[in-house]
Coordinates of C-alpha atoms in Angstrom, one line a residue:
M838 CA -0.7 -9.7 -13.1
R839 CA -2.5 -11.7 -15.7
L840 CA -5.9 -12.6 -16.9
L841 CA -7.0 -16.2 -17.0
A842 CA -10.1 -17.2 -18.9
T843 CA -11.7 -20.5 -18.1
T844 CA -14.3 -22.0 -20.5
A845 CA -17.0 -23.9 -18.9
L846 CA -17.7 -27.3 -20.7
I847 CA -21.3 -27.4 -19.8
A848 CA -24.5 -26.8 -21.7
L849 CA -26.6 -23.8 -21.0
T850 CA -29.7 -24.3 -19.1
A851 CA -32.7 -22.0 -18.6
L852 CA -31.4 -18.6 -17.7
P853 CA -32.9 -16.4 -15.0
A854 CA -35.1 -13.5 -16.0
V855 CA -32.4 -10.9 -16.0
A856 CA -32.0 -7.7 -17.9
Q857 CA -30.3 -8.0 -21.3
D858 CA -29.2 -4.4 -22.0
W859 CA -25.8 -4.5 -20.2
K860 CA -24.8 -7.6 -22.2
T861 CA -24.3 -5.4 -25.3
D862 CA -21.3 -3.7 -23.7
Y863 CA -20.2 -6.5 -21.4
R864 CA -19.7 -9.6 -23.4
I865 CA -17.0 -10.6 -20.9
V866 CA -17.4 -10.1 -17.2
R867 CA -14.2 -10.2 -15.1
F868 CA -13.8 -10.8 -11.4
G869 CA -10.7 -10.7 -9.3
I870 CA -9.5 -13.1 -6.5
L871 CA -6.9 -12.3 -3.9
S872 CA -3.6 -14.1 -3.4
G873 CA -4.4 -15.7 0.0
E874 CA -3.3 -19.2 -1.2
N875 CA -1.1 -20.4 -4.0
E876 CA -2.2 -19.5 -7.5
A877 CA -2.9 -23.0 -8.8
D878 CA -5.2 -23.8 -5.9
R879 CA -7.0 -20.5 -5.9
I880 CA -7.7 -20.7 -9.7
A881 CA -8.9 -24.3 -9.4
R882 CA -11.2 -23.4 -6.5
Y883 CA -13.0 -20.7 -8.6
E884 CA -13.3 -22.6 -11.9
P885 CA -16.7 -24.1 -10.9
M886 CA -17.9 -20.6 -10.1
V887 CA -16.8 -19.4 -13.5
A888 CA -18.9 -22.2 -15.1
Y889 CA -21.9 -21.4 -12.9
L890 CA -21.8 -17.6 -13.8
K891 CA -21.3 -18.3 -17.5
E892 CA -24.4 -20.6 -17.4
K893 CA -26.6 -18.2 -15.4
L894 CA -25.5 -14.9 -16.9
G895 CA -25.1 -16.0 -20.5
V896 CA -21.7 -14.2 -21.0
D897 CA -18.1 -15.2 -20.9
I898 CA -16.4 -15.0 -17.4
E899 CA -12.8 -14.3 -16.8
I900 CA -10.8 -14.7 -13.5
F901 CA -8.2 -12.0 -12.7
S902 CA -5.4 -13.2 -10.4
A903 CA -2.5 -11.0 -9.2
G904 CA 0.6 -11.7 -7.2
N905 CA -0.5 -9.5 -4.3
Y906 CA -3.7 -7.9 -2.9
D907 CA -2.8 -4.5 -4.3
G908 CA -2.8 -5.9 -7.9
V909 CA -6.5 -6.7 -7.6
V910 CA -7.3 -3.3 -5.9
Q911 CA -5.5 -1.5 -8.7
A912 CA -7.3 -3.5 -11.4
L913 CA -10.6 -2.4 -9.9
A914 CA -9.5 1.2 -9.8
A915 CA -8.4 1.0 -13.4
G916 CA -11.6 -0.6 -14.6
Q917 CA -9.8 -3.8 -15.7
I918 CA -12.2 -5.9 -13.7
E919 CA -15.9 -5.5 -12.8
F920 CA -16.2 -7.5 -9.6
S921 CA -13.9 -9.0 -7.0
W922 CA -13.8 -11.0 -3.8
L923 CA -12.0 -8.6 -1.4
G924 CA -10.9 -9.0 2.2
P925 CA -12.2 -6.2 4.4
S926 CA -8.9 -4.3 4.4
A927 CA -8.6 -4.7 0.6
Y928 CA -12.1 -3.4 0.2
A929 CA -11.1 -0.4 2.4
A930 CA -8.1 0.1 0.1
A931 CA -10.2 -0.1 -3.0
W932 CA -12.8 2.3 -1.7
T933 CA -10.1 4.8 -0.8
E934 CA -8.2 4.3 -4.1
T935 CA -11.4 4.9 -6.1
N936 CA -12.8 7.7 -4.0
G937 CA -15.9 5.6 -3.1
G938 CA -16.1 4.0 -6.5
V939 CA -16.7 0.4 -5.2
V940 CA -19.6 -1.1 -3.3
P941 CA -19.8 -4.3 -1.2
L942 CA -22.7 -6.5 -2.3
F943 CA -22.7 -9.6 0.0
T944 CA -20.6 -11.8 2.2
S945 CA -20.6 -15.3 3.6
Q946 CA -22.7 -16.4 6.5
Q947 CA -21.5 -19.2 8.7
N948 CA -23.6 -22.2 10.1
D949 CA -23.9 -20.4 13.4
D950 CA -25.3 -17.3 11.6
S951 CA -22.2 -15.2 12.2
V952 CA -20.7 -13.1 9.4
G953 CA -17.2 -12.6 10.6
Y954 CA -13.9 -14.1 11.3
Y955 CA -10.7 -13.5 13.3
S956 CA -7.0 -12.7 12.9
V957 CA -4.8 -15.1 14.8
V958 CA -1.1 -15.4 15.4
A959 CA 0.1 -19.0 14.9
T960 CA 3.3 -20.6 16.1
R961 CA 4.8 -24.1 15.9
C962 CA 3.2 -26.1 18.7
D963 CA 6.6 -27.6 19.7
A964 CA 8.3 -24.2 19.9
G965 CA 7.2 -23.5 23.4
Y966 CA 5.4 -20.2 22.7
N967 CA 2.1 -19.9 24.7
T968 CA 1.3 -16.2 24.5
I969 CA 2.3 -13.2 22.4
D970 CA 4.7 -12.2 25.1
D971 CA 6.8 -15.3 24.3
L972 CA 7.4 -13.8 20.8
K973 CA 9.3 -10.8 22.1
G974 CA 12.4 -10.3 19.9
K975 CA 11.3 -13.1 17.5
T976 CA 10.4 -13.0 13.8
M977 CA 6.7 -12.2 13.3
A978 CA 5.4 -12.5 9.7
F979 CA 2.4 -10.6 8.3
A980 CA 0.7 -11.8 5.1
D981 CA 0.1 -8.7 2.9
P982 CA -0.2 -5.0 3.5
D983 CA -3.8 -5.1 2.2
S984 CA -4.9 -8.1 4.2
A985 CA -7.2 -7.5 7.1
S986 CA -6.5 -10.6 9.1
G987 CA -2.9 -10.9 7.8
Y988 CA -1.8 -7.3 8.7
T989 CA -4.2 -4.4 9.3
V990 CA -6.2 -5.9 12.2
P991 CA -3.4 -7.7 14.0
Y992 CA -1.0 -4.8 13.7
Y993 CA -3.6 -2.3 14.8
N994 CA -4.8 -4.3 17.7
L995 CA -1.3 -5.5 18.9
H996 CA -0.2 -1.8 18.8
A997 CA -3.3 -0.8 20.9
Q998 CA -2.4 -3.5 23.4
G999 CA 1.1 -2.1 23.9
Y1000 CA 2.9 -4.4 21.5
V1001 CA 4.4 -2.0 18.9
P1002 CA 5.3 -4.6 16.3
E1003 CA 8.6 -3.0 15.0
E1004 CA 9.8 -2.5 18.6
F1005 CA 8.4 -5.7 20.2
F1006 CA 9.3 -8.3 17.6
G1007 CA 12.8 -8.8 16.2
A1008 CA 11.6 -8.6 12.6
V1009 CA 8.2 -8.1 10.9
P1010 CA 8.5 -9.3 7.3
F1011 CA 5.6 -9.8 4.9
S1012 CA 5.3 -13.5 3.8
G1013 CA 3.3 -12.6 0.7
S1014 CA 0.3 -14.8 1.5
H1015 CA -1.5 -16.6 4.3
E1016 CA -0.3 -20.0 3.2
A1017 CA 3.3 -18.8 2.9
G1018 CA 3.2 -17.4 6.4
I1019 CA 2.1 -20.6 7.9
M1020 CA 4.5 -22.7 5.9
G1021 CA 7.2 -20.3 7.1
V1022 CA 6.3 -21.1 10.7
V1023 CA 6.2 -24.8 10.1
N1024 CA 9.6 -24.7 8.3
G1025 CA 11.2 -22.5 10.9
Q1026 CA 11.6 -19.4 8.8
F1027 CA 9.2 -17.4 11.0
D1028 CA 8.5 -17.8 14.7
G1029 CA 4.9 -16.5 14.3
A1030 CA 2.6 -15.6 11.5
A1031 CA -0.8 -13.8 11.2
T1032 CA -3.6 -15.5 9.4
H1033 CA -7.4 -15.9 9.3
W1034 CA -9.5 -18.1 11.5
T1035 CA -13.3 -18.5 11.4
N1036 CA -13.9 -21.2 14.0
E1037 CA -12.6 -24.6 15.2
T1038 CA -13.3 -26.2 11.8
A1039 CA -12.8 -23.3 9.3
G1040 CA -9.8 -21.1 8.5
N1041 CA -6.5 -21.0 6.7
I1042 CA -4.8 -23.5 9.0
Q1043 CA -7.6 -26.0 8.6
R1044 CA -7.7 -25.6 4.8
M1045 CA -4.0 -26.2 4.7
V1046 CA -4.4 -29.3 6.7
S1047 CA -7.2 -30.5 4.4
K1048 CA -4.9 -30.0 1.4
D1049 CA -2.1 -31.9 3.1
M1050 CA 0.2 -28.9 3.2
I1051 CA 0.7 -29.2 6.9
K1052 CA -0.3 -31.7 9.6
E1053 CA -2.9 -31.4 12.3
G1054 CA -1.1 -30.1 15.4
D1055 CA 1.8 -28.5 13.5
V1056 CA 0.7 -25.0 14.5
C1057 CA -1.0 -23.5 17.6
I1058 CA -2.7 -20.1 18.2
V1059 CA -1.2 -17.7 20.7
W1060 CA -3.3 -14.6 20.0
T1061 CA -6.7 -13.8 18.6
S1062 CA -8.1 -10.5 17.4
P1063 CA -11.6 -9.0 17.9
L1064 CA -14.2 -10.1 15.3
I1065 CA -13.7 -8.9 11.7
M1066 CA -16.5 -8.4 9.3
A1067 CA -16.4 -11.1 6.6
S1068 CA -14.9 -10.5 3.2
P1069 CA -17.3 -8.7 0.7
F1070 CA -18.0 -9.5 -2.9
T1071 CA -17.5 -6.1 -4.4
A1072 CA -18.6 -4.2 -7.6
R1073 CA -17.5 -1.0 -9.3
T1074 CA -20.2 1.6 -8.8
N1075 CA -19.9 2.8 -12.4
L1076 CA -21.2 -0.5 -13.8
P1077 CA -24.7 -0.7 -15.2
A1078 CA -27.2 -1.2 -12.4
G1079 CA -28.6 -4.2 -14.3
L1080 CA -25.2 -5.9 -14.3
I1081 CA -24.7 -5.4 -10.6
E1082 CA -28.2 -6.6 -9.7
D1083 CA -28.0 -9.7 -12.0
M1084 CA -24.6 -10.7 -10.6
K1085 CA -25.8 -10.2 -7.0
K1086 CA -29.0 -12.3 -7.8
V1087 CA -27.2 -15.3 -9.3
M1088 CA -24.4 -15.3 -6.7
M1089 CA -26.7 -15.1 -3.8
A1090 CA -28.7 -18.0 -5.3
M1091 CA -25.6 -20.1 -5.7
P1092 CA -25.7 -21.8 -2.2
T1093 CA -29.1 -23.3 -3.2
D1094 CA -28.8 -23.6 -6.9
A1095 CA -25.3 -25.0 -7.0
P1096 CA -24.3 -26.1 -3.4
E1097 CA -21.2 -28.0 -4.5
V1098 CA -19.9 -24.9 -6.3
F1099 CA -20.7 -22.8 -3.3
K1100 CA -18.8 -25.3 -1.0
Q1101 CA -15.7 -25.3 -3.1
V1102 CA -15.6 -21.5 -3.5
S1103 CA -16.1 -21.2 0.3
G1104 CA -13.1 -23.4 1.1
G1105 CA -14.0 -27.0 0.4
E1106 CA -14.3 -29.5 3.2
A1107 CA -13.0 -27.0 5.8
S1108 CA -15.8 -24.6 5.0
T1109 CA -18.6 -23.9 7.5
S1110 CA -20.4 -21.3 5.3
K1111 CA -24.1 -21.8 4.6
A1112 CA -25.3 -18.7 2.6
Y1113 CA -24.5 -15.3 1.3
V1114 CA -26.1 -12.2 3.0
P1115 CA -26.2 -8.6 1.8
V1116 CA -23.8 -6.1 3.4
T1117 CA -23.3 -2.3 3.3
H1118 CA -20.3 0.0 3.2
E1119 CA -21.0 1.1 6.8
Q1120 CA -20.1 -2.3 8.0
Y1121 CA -16.5 -1.9 6.7
Q1122 CA -16.0 1.7 7.8
I1123 CA -13.9 0.6 10.8
L1124 CA -11.3 -0.9 8.3
I1125 CA -11.1 2.5 6.5
D1126 CA -10.6 4.1 9.9
M1127 CA -7.8 1.7 10.6
R1128 CA -6.1 2.4 7.3
N1129 CA -6.4 6.1 8.0
W1130 CA -4.7 5.5 11.4
F1131 CA -1.9 3.8 9.6
K1132 CA -1.4 6.7 7.2
A1133 CA -1.4 9.2 10.1
N1134 CA 1.1 7.2 12.1
R1135 CA 3.4 6.9 9.1
R1136 CA 3.4 10.6 8.5
S1137 CA 4.2 11.2 12.2

């Protein structure tokens, strides 16, 4: 794990009417990002957001990036960061780890007004796999233990459908990230990999195509999960109320105030996000229930 501070080379403009009292204790505000894509790309994707927040909040902003999802969860639990973009399962992990010490503030809304996405299992299009049944005895890669679309949701739902992963597949390794899983499929390391998919134009596969990491038509989808609530921007509950409200205010204004920044943070050209909308803890309770199911089954 490491902290990376990015200094925005822009002049400050008129700041919003936000409370000043929290700035005495928080001259630097830190937010975490998950390891769904390679580190260089994920840091570059969030640099414009760092500049935007520094301008609007009037304090220094630092990005926290870890090698896996749990590194960010533990940083929140230890008070090393104030905010973080978390996947639904990572939020459930953070909420459990902190005994309810985190709160979801908002999430992305798509152009069709939806606020969710899917887990999919992808295979090489030329491998001849058409359904999940074709992967019996094959190598199926999950992304990260704290990834909703990369592990929690596909494992839980496949198990519920009668495909107990450790028994049905030949091997079930963790690839380490969504990008690594798909690259492993394309390169023949894995037969299938779980990743996230929003719609026909947005998702991990489409983003990797847009970055020239893979080619259009390299991978095909053979299984799709039920809808998953979209990833929440999350805060520690022990922060000053003014800091939480000010961060929520400037972030939710970003799609209008800084649309190019919003677009890049949302995934670049492959993004179909149009706004941020408020969310509540109750909308993610199902992920906590799933994680509790995992714990119960491991004990048994």
